mmCIF file of N, CA and C and ligand atoms in Angstrom:
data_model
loop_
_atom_site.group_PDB
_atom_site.id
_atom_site.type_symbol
_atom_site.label_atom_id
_atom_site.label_comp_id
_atom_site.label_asym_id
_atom_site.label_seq_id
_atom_site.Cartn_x
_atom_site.Cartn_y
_atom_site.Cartn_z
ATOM 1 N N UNK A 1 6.789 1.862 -5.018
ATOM 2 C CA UNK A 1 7.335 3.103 -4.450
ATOM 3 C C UNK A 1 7.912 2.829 -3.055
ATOM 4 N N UNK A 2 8.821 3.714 -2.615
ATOM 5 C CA UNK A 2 9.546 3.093 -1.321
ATOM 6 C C UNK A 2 8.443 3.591 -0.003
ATOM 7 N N UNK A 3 8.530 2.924 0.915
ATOM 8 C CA UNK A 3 7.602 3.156 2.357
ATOM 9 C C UNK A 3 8.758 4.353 3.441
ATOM 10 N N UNK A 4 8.528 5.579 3.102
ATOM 11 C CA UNK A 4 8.841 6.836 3.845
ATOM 12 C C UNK A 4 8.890 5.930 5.096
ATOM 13 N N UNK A 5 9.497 6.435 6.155
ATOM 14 C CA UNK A 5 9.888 5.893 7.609
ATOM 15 C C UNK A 5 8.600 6.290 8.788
ATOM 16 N N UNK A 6 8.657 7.588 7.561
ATOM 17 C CA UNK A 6 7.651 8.743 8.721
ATOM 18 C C UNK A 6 6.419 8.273 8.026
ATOM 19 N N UNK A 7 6.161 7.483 7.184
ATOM 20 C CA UNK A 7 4.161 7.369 6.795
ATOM 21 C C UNK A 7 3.610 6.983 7.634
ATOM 22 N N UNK A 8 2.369 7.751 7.912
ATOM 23 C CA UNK A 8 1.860 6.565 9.225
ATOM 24 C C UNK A 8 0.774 5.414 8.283
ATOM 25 N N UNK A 9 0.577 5.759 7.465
ATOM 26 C CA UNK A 9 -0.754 4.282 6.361
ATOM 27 C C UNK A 9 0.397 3.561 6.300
ATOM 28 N N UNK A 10 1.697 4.025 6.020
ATOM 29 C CA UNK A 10 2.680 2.663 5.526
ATOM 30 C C UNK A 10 3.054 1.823 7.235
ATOM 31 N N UNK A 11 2.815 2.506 8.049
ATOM 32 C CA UNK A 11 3.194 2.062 9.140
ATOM 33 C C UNK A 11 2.441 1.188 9.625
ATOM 34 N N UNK A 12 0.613 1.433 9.768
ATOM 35 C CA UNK A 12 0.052 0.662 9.924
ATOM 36 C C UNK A 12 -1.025 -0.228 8.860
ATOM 37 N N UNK A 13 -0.089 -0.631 7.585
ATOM 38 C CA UNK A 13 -0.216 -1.608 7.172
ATOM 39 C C UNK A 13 0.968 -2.492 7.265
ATOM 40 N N UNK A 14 2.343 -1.942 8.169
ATOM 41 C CA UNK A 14 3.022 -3.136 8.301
ATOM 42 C C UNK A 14 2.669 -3.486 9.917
ATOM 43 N N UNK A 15 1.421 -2.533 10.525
ATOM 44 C CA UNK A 15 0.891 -3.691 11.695
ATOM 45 C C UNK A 15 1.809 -2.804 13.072
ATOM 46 N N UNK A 16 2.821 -1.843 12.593
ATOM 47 C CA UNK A 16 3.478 -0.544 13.410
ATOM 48 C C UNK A 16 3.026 0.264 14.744
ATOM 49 N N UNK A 17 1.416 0.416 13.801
ATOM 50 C CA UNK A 17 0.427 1.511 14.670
ATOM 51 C C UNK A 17 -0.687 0.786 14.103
ATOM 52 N N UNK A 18 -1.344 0.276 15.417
ATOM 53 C CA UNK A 18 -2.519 -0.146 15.806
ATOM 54 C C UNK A 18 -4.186 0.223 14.916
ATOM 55 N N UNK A 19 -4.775 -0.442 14.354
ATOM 56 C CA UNK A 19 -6.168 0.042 13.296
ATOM 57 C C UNK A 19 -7.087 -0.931 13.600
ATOM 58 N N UNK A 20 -8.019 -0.603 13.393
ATOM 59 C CA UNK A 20 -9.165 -0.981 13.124
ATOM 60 C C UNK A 20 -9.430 -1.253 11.773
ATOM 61 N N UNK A 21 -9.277 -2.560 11.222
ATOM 62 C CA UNK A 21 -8.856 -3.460 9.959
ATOM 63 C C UNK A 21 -10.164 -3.811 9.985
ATOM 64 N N UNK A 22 -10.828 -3.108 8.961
ATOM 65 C CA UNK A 22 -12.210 -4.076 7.775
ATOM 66 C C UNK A 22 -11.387 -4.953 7.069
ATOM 67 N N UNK A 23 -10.610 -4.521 6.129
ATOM 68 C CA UNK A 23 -10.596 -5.578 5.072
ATOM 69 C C UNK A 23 -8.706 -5.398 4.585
ATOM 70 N N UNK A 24 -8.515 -6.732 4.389
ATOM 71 C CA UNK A 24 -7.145 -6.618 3.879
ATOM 72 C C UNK A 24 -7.059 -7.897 2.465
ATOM 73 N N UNK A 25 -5.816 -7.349 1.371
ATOM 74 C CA UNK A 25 -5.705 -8.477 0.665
ATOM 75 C C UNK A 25 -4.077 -8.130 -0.017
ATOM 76 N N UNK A 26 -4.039 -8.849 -1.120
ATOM 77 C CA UNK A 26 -2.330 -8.527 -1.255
ATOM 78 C C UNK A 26 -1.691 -6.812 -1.468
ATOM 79 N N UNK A 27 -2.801 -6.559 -2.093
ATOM 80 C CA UNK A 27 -2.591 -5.211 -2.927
ATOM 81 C C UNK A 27 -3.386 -3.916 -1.625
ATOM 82 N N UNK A 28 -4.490 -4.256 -1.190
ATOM 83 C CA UNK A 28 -4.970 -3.195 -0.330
ATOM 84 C C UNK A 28 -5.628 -3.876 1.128
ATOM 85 N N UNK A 29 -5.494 -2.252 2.082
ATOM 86 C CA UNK A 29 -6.028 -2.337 3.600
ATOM 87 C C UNK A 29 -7.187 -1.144 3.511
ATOM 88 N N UNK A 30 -7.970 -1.998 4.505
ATOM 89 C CA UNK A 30 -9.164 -0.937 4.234
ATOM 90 C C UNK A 30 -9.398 -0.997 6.326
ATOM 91 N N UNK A 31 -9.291 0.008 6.988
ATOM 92 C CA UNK A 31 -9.464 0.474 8.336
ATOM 93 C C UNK A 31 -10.542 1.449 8.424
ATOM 94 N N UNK A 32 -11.071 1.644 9.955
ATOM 95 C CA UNK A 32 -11.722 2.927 10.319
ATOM 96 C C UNK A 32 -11.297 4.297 10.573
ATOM 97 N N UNK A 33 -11.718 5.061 10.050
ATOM 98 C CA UNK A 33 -10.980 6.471 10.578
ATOM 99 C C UNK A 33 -11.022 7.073 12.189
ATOM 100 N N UNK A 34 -9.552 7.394 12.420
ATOM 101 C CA UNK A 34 -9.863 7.611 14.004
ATOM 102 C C UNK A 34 -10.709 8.721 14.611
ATOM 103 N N UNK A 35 -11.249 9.667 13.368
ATOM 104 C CA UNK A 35 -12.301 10.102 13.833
ATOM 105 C C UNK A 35 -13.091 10.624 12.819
ATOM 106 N N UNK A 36 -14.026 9.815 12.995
ATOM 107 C CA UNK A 36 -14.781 9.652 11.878
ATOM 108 C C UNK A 36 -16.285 10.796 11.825
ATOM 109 N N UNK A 37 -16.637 10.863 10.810
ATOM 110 C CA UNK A 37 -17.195 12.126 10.459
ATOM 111 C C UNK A 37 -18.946 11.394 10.296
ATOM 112 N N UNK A 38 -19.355 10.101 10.411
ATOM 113 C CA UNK A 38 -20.493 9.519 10.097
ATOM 114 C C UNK A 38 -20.700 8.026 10.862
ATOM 115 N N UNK A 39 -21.249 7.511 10.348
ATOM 116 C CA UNK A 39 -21.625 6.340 11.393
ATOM 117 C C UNK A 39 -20.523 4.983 10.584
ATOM 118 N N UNK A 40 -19.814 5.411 9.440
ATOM 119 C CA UNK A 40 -19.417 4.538 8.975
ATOM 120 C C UNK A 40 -18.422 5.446 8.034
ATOM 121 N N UNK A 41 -17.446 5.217 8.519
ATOM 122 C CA UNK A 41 -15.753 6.119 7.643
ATOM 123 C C UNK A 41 -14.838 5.151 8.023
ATOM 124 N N UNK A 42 -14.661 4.740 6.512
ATOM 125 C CA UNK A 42 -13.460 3.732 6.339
ATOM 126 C C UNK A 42 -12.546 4.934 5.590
ATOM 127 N N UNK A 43 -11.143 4.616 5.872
ATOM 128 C CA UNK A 43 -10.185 4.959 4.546
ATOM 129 C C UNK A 43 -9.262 3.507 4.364
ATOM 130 N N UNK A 44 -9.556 3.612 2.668
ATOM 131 C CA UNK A 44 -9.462 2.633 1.838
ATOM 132 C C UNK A 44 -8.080 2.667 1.477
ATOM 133 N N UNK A 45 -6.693 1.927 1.677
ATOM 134 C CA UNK A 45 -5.305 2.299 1.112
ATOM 135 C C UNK A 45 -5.116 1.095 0.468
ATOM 136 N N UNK A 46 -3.789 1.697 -0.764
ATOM 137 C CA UNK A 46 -2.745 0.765 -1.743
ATOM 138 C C UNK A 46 -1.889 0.411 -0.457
ATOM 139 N N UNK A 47 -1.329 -1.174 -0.571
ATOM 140 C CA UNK A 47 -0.128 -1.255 0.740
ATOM 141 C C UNK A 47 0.812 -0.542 0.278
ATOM 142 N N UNK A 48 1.165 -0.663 -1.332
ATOM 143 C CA UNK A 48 2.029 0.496 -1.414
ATOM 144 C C UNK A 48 2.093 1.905 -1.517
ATOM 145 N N UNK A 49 3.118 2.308 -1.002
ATOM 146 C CA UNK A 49 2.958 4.035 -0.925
ATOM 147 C C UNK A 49 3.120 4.439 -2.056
ATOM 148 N N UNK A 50 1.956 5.211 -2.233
ATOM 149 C CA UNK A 50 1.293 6.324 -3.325
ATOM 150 C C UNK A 50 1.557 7.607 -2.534
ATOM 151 N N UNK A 51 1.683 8.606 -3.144
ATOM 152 C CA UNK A 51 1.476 9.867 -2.055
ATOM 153 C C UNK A 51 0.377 10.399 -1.951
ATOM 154 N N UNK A 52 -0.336 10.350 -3.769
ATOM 155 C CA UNK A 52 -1.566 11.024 -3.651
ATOM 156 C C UNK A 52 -2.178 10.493 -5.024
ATOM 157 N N UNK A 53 -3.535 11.346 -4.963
ATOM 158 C CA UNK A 53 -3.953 11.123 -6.588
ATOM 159 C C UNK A 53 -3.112 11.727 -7.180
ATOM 160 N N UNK A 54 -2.374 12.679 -6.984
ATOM 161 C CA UNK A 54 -1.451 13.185 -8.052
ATOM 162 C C UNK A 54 -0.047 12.848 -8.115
ATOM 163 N N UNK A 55 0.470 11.546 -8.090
ATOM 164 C CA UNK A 55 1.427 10.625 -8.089
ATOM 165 C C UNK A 55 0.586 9.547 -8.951
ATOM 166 N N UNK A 56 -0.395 9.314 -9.211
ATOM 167 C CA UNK A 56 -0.786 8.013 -9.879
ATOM 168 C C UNK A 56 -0.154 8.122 -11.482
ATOM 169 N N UNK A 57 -0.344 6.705 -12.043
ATOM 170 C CA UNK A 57 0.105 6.868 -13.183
ATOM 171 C C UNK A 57 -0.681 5.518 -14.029
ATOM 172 N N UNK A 58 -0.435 5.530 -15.363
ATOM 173 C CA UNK A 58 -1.395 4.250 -15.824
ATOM 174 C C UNK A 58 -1.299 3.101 -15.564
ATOM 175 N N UNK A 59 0.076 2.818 -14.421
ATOM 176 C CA UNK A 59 0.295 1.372 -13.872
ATOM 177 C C UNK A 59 -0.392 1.286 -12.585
ATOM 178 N N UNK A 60 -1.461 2.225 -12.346
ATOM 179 C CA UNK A 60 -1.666 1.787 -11.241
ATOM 180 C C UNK A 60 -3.957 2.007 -11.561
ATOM 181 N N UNK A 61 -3.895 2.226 -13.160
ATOM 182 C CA UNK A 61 -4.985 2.137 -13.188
ATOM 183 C C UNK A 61 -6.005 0.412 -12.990
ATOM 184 N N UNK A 62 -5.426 -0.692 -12.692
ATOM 185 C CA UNK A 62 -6.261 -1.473 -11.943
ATOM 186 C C UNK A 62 -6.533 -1.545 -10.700
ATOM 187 N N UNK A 63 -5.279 -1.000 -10.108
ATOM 188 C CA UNK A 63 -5.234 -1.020 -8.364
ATOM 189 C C UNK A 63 -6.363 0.068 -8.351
ATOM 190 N N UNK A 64 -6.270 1.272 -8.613
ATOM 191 C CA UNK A 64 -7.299 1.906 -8.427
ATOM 192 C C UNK A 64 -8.376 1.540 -9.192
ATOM 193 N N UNK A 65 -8.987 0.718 -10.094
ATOM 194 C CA UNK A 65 -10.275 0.277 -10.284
ATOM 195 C C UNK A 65 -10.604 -0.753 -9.310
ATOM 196 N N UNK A 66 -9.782 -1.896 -8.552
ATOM 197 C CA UNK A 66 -10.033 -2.342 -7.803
ATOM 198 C C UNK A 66 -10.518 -1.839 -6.574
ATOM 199 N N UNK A 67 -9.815 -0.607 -6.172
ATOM 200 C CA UNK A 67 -10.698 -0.076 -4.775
ATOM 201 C C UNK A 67 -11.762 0.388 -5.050
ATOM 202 N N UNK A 68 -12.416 0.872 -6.572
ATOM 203 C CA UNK A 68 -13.280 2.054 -6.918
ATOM 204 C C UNK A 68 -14.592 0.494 -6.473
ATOM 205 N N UNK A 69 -13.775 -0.898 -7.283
ATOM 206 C CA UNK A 69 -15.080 -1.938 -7.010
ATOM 207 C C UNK A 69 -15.332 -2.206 -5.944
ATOM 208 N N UNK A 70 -14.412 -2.507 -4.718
ATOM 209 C CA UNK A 70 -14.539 -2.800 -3.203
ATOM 210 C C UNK A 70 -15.024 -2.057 -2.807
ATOM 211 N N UNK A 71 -14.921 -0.516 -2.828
ATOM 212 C CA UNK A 71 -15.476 0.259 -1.750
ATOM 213 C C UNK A 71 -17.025 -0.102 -1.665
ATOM 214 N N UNK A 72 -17.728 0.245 -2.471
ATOM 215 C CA UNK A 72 -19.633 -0.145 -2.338
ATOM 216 C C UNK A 72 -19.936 -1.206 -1.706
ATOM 217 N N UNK A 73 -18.857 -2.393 -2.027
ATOM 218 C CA UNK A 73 -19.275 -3.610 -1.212
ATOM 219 C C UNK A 73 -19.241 -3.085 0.488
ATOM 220 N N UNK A 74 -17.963 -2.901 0.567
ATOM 221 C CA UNK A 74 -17.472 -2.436 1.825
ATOM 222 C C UNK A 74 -18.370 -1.613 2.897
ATOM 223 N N UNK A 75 -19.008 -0.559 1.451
ATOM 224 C CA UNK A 75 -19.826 0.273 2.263
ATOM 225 C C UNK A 75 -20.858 -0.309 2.932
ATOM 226 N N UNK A 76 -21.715 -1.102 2.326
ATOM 227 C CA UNK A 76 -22.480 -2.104 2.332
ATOM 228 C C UNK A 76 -22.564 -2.780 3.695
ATOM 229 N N UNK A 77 -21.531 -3.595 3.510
ATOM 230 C CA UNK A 77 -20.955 -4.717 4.368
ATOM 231 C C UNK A 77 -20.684 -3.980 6.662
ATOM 232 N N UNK A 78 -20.398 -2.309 6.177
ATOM 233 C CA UNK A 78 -20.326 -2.006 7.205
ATOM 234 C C UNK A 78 -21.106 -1.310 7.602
ATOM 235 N N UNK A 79 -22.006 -1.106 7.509
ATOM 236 C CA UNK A 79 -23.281 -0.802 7.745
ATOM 237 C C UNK A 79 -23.930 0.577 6.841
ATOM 238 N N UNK A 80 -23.733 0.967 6.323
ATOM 239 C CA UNK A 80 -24.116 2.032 4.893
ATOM 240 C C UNK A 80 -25.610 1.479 4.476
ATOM 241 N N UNK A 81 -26.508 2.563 4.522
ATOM 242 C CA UNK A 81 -27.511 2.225 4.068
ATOM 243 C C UNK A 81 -27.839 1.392 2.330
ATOM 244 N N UNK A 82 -28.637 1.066 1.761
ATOM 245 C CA UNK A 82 -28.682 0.636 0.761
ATOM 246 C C UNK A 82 -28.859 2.036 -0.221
ATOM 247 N N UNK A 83 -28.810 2.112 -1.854
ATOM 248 C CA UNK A 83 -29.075 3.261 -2.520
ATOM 249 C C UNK A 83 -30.435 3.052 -3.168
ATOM 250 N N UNK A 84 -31.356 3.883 -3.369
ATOM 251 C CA UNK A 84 -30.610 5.332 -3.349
ATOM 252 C C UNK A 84 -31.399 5.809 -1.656
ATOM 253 N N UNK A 85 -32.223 5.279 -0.881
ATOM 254 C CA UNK A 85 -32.249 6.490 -0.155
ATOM 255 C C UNK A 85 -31.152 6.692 0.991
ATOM 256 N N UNK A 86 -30.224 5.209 0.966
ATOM 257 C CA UNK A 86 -29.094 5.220 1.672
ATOM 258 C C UNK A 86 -27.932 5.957 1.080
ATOM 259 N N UNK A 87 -26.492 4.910 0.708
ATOM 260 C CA UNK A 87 -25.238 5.395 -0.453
ATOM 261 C C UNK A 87 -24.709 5.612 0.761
ATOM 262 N N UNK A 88 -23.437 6.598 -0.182
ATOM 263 C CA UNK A 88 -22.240 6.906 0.551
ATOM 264 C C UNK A 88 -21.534 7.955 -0.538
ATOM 265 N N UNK A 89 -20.233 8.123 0.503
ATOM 266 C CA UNK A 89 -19.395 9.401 -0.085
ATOM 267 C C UNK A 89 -18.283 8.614 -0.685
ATOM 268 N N UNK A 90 -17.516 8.855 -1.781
ATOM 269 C CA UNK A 90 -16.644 8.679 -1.620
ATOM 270 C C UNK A 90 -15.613 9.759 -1.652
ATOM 271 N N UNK A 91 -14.636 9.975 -0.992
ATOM 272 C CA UNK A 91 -13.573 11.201 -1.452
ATOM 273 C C UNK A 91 -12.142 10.889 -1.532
ATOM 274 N N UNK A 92 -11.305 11.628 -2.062
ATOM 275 C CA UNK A 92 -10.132 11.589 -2.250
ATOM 276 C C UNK A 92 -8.875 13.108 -1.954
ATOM 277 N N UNK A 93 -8.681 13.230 -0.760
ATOM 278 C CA UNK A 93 -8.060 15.172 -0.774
ATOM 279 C C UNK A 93 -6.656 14.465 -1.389
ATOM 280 N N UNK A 94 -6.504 15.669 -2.543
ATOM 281 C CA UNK A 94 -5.275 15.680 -2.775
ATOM 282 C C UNK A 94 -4.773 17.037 -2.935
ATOM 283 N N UNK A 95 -3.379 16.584 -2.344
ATOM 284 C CA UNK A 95 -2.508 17.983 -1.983
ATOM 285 C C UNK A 95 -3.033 18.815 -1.333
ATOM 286 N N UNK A 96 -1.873 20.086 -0.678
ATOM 287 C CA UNK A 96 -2.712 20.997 0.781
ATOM 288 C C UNK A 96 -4.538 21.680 -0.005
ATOM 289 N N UNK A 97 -4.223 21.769 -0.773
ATOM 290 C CA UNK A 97 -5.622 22.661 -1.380
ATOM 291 C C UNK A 97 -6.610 21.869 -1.037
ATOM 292 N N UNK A 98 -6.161 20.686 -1.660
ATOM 293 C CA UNK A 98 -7.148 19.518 -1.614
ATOM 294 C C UNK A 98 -7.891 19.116 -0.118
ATOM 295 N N UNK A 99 -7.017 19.317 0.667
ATOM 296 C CA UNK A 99 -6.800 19.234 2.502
ATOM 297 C C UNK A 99 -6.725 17.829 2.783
ATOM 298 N N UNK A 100 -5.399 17.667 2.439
ATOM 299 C CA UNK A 100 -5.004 16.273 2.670
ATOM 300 C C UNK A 100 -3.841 16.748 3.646
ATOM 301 N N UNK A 101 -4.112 15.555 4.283
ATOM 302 C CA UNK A 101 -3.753 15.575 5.679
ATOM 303 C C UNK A 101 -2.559 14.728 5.696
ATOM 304 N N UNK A 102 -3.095 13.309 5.344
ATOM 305 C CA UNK A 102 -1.945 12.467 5.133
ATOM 306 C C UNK A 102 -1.269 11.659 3.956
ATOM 307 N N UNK A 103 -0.334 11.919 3.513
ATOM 308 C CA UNK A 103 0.370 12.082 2.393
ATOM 309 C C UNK A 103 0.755 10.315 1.775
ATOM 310 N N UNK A 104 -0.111 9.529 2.275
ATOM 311 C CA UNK A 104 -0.503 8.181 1.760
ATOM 312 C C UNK A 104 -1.839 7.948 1.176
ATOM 313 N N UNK A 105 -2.016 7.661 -0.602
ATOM 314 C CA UNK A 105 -3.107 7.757 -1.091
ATOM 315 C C UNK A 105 -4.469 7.270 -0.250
ATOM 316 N N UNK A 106 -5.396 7.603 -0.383
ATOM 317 C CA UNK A 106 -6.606 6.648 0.205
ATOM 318 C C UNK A 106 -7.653 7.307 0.267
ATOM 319 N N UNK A 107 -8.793 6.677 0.145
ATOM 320 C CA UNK A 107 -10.025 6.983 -0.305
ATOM 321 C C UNK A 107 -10.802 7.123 0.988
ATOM 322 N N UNK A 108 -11.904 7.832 1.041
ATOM 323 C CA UNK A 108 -13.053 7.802 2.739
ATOM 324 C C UNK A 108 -13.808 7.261 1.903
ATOM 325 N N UNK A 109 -14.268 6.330 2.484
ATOM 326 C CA UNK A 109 -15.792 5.896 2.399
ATOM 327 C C UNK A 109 -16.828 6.954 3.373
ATOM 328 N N UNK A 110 -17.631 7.203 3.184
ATOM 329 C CA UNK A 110 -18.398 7.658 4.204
ATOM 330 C C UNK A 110 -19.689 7.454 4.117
ATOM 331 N N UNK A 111 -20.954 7.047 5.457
ATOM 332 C CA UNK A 111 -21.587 7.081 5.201
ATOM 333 C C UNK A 111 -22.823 6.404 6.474
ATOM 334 N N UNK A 112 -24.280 6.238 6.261
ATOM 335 C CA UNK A 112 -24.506 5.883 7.275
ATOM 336 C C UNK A 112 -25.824 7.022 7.345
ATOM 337 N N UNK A 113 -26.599 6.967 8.245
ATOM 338 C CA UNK A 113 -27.755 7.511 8.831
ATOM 339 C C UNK A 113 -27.282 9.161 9.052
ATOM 340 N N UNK A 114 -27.996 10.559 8.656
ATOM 341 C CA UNK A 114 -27.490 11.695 9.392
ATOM 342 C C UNK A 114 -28.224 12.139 10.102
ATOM 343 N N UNK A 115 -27.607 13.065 10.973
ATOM 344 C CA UNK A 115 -26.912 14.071 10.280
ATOM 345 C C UNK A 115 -25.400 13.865 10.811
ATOM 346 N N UNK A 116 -24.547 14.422 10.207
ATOM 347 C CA UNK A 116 -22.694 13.429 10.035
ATOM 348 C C UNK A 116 -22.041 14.921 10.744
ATOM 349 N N UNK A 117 -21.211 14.656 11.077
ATOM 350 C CA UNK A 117 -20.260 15.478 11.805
ATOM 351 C C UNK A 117 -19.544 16.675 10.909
ATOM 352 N N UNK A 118 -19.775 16.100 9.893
ATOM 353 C CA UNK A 118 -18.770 17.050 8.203
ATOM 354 C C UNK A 118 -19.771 16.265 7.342
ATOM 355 N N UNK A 119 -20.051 17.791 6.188
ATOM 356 C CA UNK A 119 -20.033 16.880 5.221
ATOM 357 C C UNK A 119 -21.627 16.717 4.722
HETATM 358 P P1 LIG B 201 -6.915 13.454 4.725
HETATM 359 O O1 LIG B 201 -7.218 14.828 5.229
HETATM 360 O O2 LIG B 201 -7.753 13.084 3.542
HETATM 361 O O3 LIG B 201 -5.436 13.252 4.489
HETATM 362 O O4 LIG B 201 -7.402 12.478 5.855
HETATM 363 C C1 LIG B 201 -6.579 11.782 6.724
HETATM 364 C C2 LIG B 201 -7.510 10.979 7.604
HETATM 365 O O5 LIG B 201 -6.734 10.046 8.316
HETATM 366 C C3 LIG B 201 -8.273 11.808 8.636
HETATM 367 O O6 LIG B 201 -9.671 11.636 8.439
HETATM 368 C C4 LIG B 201 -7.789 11.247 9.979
HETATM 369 O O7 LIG B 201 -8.820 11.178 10.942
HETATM 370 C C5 LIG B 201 -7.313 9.863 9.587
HETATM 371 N N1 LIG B 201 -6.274 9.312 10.438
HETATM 372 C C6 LIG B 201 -5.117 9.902 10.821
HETATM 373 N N2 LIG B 201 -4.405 9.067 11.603
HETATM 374 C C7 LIG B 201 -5.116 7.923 11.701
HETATM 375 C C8 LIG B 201 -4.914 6.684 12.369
HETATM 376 N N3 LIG B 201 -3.802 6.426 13.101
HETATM 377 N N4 LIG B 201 -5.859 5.729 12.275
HETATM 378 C C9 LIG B 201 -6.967 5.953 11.542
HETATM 379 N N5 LIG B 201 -7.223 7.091 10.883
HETATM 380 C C10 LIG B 201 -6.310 8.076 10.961
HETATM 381 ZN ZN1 LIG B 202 2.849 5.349 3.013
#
């Protein structure tokens, strides 16, 4: 899909606008949220622009099984308690209802010790 001028996920996975980078590989970037709702909020992106869950299609059902497998590690890895009395969130807003904010697919991790800011 083409990279909008105005995305800011497409922007700073070409390195545009400045992040806080957990994890990168050919297909996905995984950063911190700039304001994060728990002791540990990643959002998880495709480098390519998706708009939302409701743009996906069956060519993109490995990319999205691939983040569904990374994220737990991830969660893990950044400090997320273990399950079950630890875990995490995962979410996805799509479209205004949904309260998506920014119009580049991507997942929150969330998670961590509470009580959380949202949520
Ligand atoms: P959503 O409402 O699901 O579209 O969430 C968008 C998320 O992106 C929010 O949690 C914002 O805090 C986060 N966000 C927006 N701009 C940036 C940025 N430049 N760096 C990191 N996170 C951002
Ligand atoms: Zn984008």
């Amino acid at each position: 899909m083409n990279h909008p001028d105005n995305c800011i996920f497409c922007k700073i996975v070409a390195g545009q606008i400045p992040s806080k980078k957990v994890y990168e590989d050919e297909e996905l970037f995984v950063f911190h949220d700039i304001h994060p709702w728990a002791p540990v909020h990643l959002l998880m992106i495709p480098k390519a622009h998706i708009a939302s869950m409701a743009h996906v299609g069956d060519e993109h059902a490995a990319l999205l099984g691939r983040m569904m497998v990374l994220a737990p590690k991830l969660a893990l890895a950044q400090g997320c308690n273990p399950y079950p009395e630890g875990g995490f969130r995962i979410m996805t807003n799509t479209g205004a209802e949904g309260g998506q904010e920014v119009h580049h697919l991507h997942l929150h991790v969330i998670g961590g010790a509470r009580p959380w800011l949202k949520g």
